[in-house]
Amino acid sequence: MSMSICDVKAAFRQVATEEFKDIPGEDMIEWRFSNQFEKKMSKLIHKEKSFAWKHVNTAKKRLVVAALIIVALCAAACGVSPLRTRVVNFFRRVYETSIYITFMGDKVDSIGHKYTFSYVPEGFAKVCEYSDNARYFVKWKDNNNNVIQLTQSITRETDAYIDNETINQQKIKIDGKIIEVYTFDGFTLAEWTEHRYYFCIYITGKCTMPVLKEIIGSLE
C-alpha cells in the first residue's frame, strides 16, 4: 500500500514527538550558578563595596544593592530576552533517504508581512501569486519555462520533508544567514529562516551560486 505525502509527514511527526517526549520544559530544568560565575559575582560585589556601601547605611538597602548586582550579572550571562527569543532556527533530522525539518524558537503562527524578491534574472516575469494565513507563494517564469518559486511559511505547526537520496547538499552564507542549498538534475532548492519565517526558493534550469545569492539577498 502506497503512502501519501501527508501520511509520510504524519509518520515523521510522530517519530519526532516520541523521540523528544522525555525532554523537560524550560521551567522544569534545574540549574545552578557555576563556580566561575560565583567568583565573578563575589569580585564584583567586593569591588562595589568601596562605592555602594559608603552610601548605603541599612541592612535592607544593602540587600537591595546586592540583588541589583546579581540581576546585572544574570542579564550579562543570559543576554537580553527580546533579542534571545525572537529567533527561529532549523531543527534537521537526517534519515537514510530523507531530511525532516522542524523549527525551534519564537515561532510565528500567521503571515504578516509578505516578502518577495526585488531582483530576479532578466527575462523572468511574475506569473502566479497566492497567500493565506499560513503561507505566501509567488512564482516567476521565463520564455524557456524556467521557474523561480518563492514560498514563505509560518514556523508554528509547520514542518518540511526533503528527499535526500539524489541531491547534493551545501551551505552558503548570505548577510549572516545560513542557507541550506540542494541541487539535483538541473534543479536548485534553497531554504532558510529569516524574520521568524521559513523561506524556500525553488529554481529550474541553470542557476549559479552568485546568481542564487543575489536573488536571496534581495528579499524584502
Coordinates of C-alpha atoms in Angstrom, one line a residue, residues 51-167:
F51 CA 31.3 52.9 46.2
A52 CA 27.9 51.5 47.1
W53 CA 28.5 50.6 50.8
K54 CA 29.6 54.1 51.6
H55 CA 26.2 55.5 50.6
V56 CA 24.0 52.7 52.0
N57 CA 23.5 52.6 55.7
T58 CA 20.8 50.0 56.4
A59 CA 20.9 46.2 56.0
K60 CA 17.7 46.3 53.9
K61 CA 19.2 48.8 51.4
R62 CA 22.4 46.8 51.2
L63 CA 20.4 43.7 50.3
V64 CA 18.7 45.7 47.5
V65 CA 22.1 46.7 46.1
A66 CA 23.3 43.1 46.2
A67 CA 20.2 42.0 44.4
L68 CA 20.7 44.6 41.7
I69 CA 24.3 43.4 41.2
I70 CA 23.1 39.8 40.8
V71 CA 20.4 40.9 38.3
A72 CA 23.0 42.8 36.3
L73 CA 25.3 39.7 36.2
C74 CA 22.4 37.4 35.2
A75 CA 21.5 39.8 32.4
A76 CA 25.0 39.8 31.1
A77 CA 25.2 36.0 31.4
C78 CA 21.9 35.2 29.7
G79 CA 21.5 38.0 27.2
V80 CA 18.6 40.3 26.7
S81 CA 15.4 38.4 26.4
P82 CA 13.8 40.0 23.4
L83 CA 17.0 39.5 21.4
R84 CA 17.4 36.0 22.5
T85 CA 13.8 34.7 22.0
R86 CA 12.8 36.4 18.7
V87 CA 14.8 33.9 16.7
V88 CA 13.7 30.8 14.8
N89 CA 16.2 28.1 13.8
F90 CA 16.1 24.8 11.9
F91 CA 15.9 21.5 13.6
R92 CA 17.0 19.0 11.0
R93 CA 16.6 15.2 11.4
V94 CA 18.6 13.4 8.7
Y95 CA 17.3 9.9 7.9
E96 CA 18.7 7.4 5.3
T97 CA 16.5 8.7 2.4
S98 CA 15.1 11.9 3.7
I99 CA 15.5 15.0 5.8
Y100 CA 12.8 16.0 8.2
I101 CA 12.8 19.7 9.3
T102 CA 11.0 21.3 12.3
F103 CA 11.6 24.7 13.8
M104 CA 12.6 25.9 17.3
G105 CA 12.4 29.3 18.9
D106 CA 10.0 32.2 18.8
K107 CA 7.7 30.9 16.1
V108 CA 5.0 32.8 14.2
D109 CA 1.5 31.4 13.5
S110 CA 0.3 33.7 10.7
I111 CA 1.7 35.6 7.7
G112 CA 2.2 39.3 8.5
H113 CA 4.5 41.0 6.0
K114 CA 4.6 39.2 2.6
Y115 CA 8.2 39.0 1.5
T116 CA 9.3 38.9 -2.2
F117 CA 12.5 39.3 -4.3
S118 CA 13.3 42.7 -5.6
Y119 CA 15.7 41.0 -8.0
V120 CA 15.2 38.1 -10.4
P121 CA 17.3 37.5 -13.5
E122 CA 16.4 39.3 -16.7
G123 CA 13.6 37.5 -18.7
F124 CA 11.7 36.3 -15.7
A125 CA 8.2 37.7 -15.1
K126 CA 5.7 37.1 -12.2
V127 CA 3.0 34.6 -13.3
C128 CA 1.4 33.4 -10.1
E129 CA 0.8 34.6 -6.6
Y130 CA -1.1 33.1 -3.7
S131 CA -1.4 33.7 0.1
D132 CA -3.3 32.5 3.1
N133 CA -2.8 32.7 6.9
A134 CA -0.1 30.0 6.8
R135 CA 2.0 30.7 3.6
Y136 CA 2.7 33.1 0.8
F137 CA 3.7 31.8 -2.6
V138 CA 5.0 33.7 -5.7
K139 CA 6.3 32.3 -9.0
W140 CA 8.3 33.8 -11.9
K141 CA 8.8 32.2 -15.3
D142 CA 10.9 33.0 -18.4
N143 CA 10.3 32.2 -22.1
N144 CA 12.1 28.8 -21.7
N145 CA 9.6 27.8 -19.0
N146 CA 12.3 28.0 -16.3
V147 CA 10.8 28.8 -12.9
I148 CA 11.8 30.7 -9.8
Q149 CA 9.4 30.0 -7.0
L150 CA 9.5 31.5 -3.5
T151 CA 7.5 30.1 -0.6
Q152 CA 7.2 31.9 2.7
S153 CA 5.7 29.8 5.5
I154 CA 4.8 30.2 9.2
T155 CA 7.0 28.3 11.6
R156 CA 4.3 27.2 14.1
E157 CA 2.7 23.9 13.3
T158 CA 4.8 23.6 10.2
D159 CA 7.4 21.1 9.1
A160 CA 9.2 20.2 5.9
Y161 CA 10.3 17.0 4.2
I162 CA 13.1 16.6 1.6
D163 CA 14.2 13.5 -0.3
N164 CA 18.0 13.3 0.1
E165 CA 18.7 10.2 -2.0
T166 CA 19.7 12.0 -5.2
I167 CA 20.6 15.5 -4.1

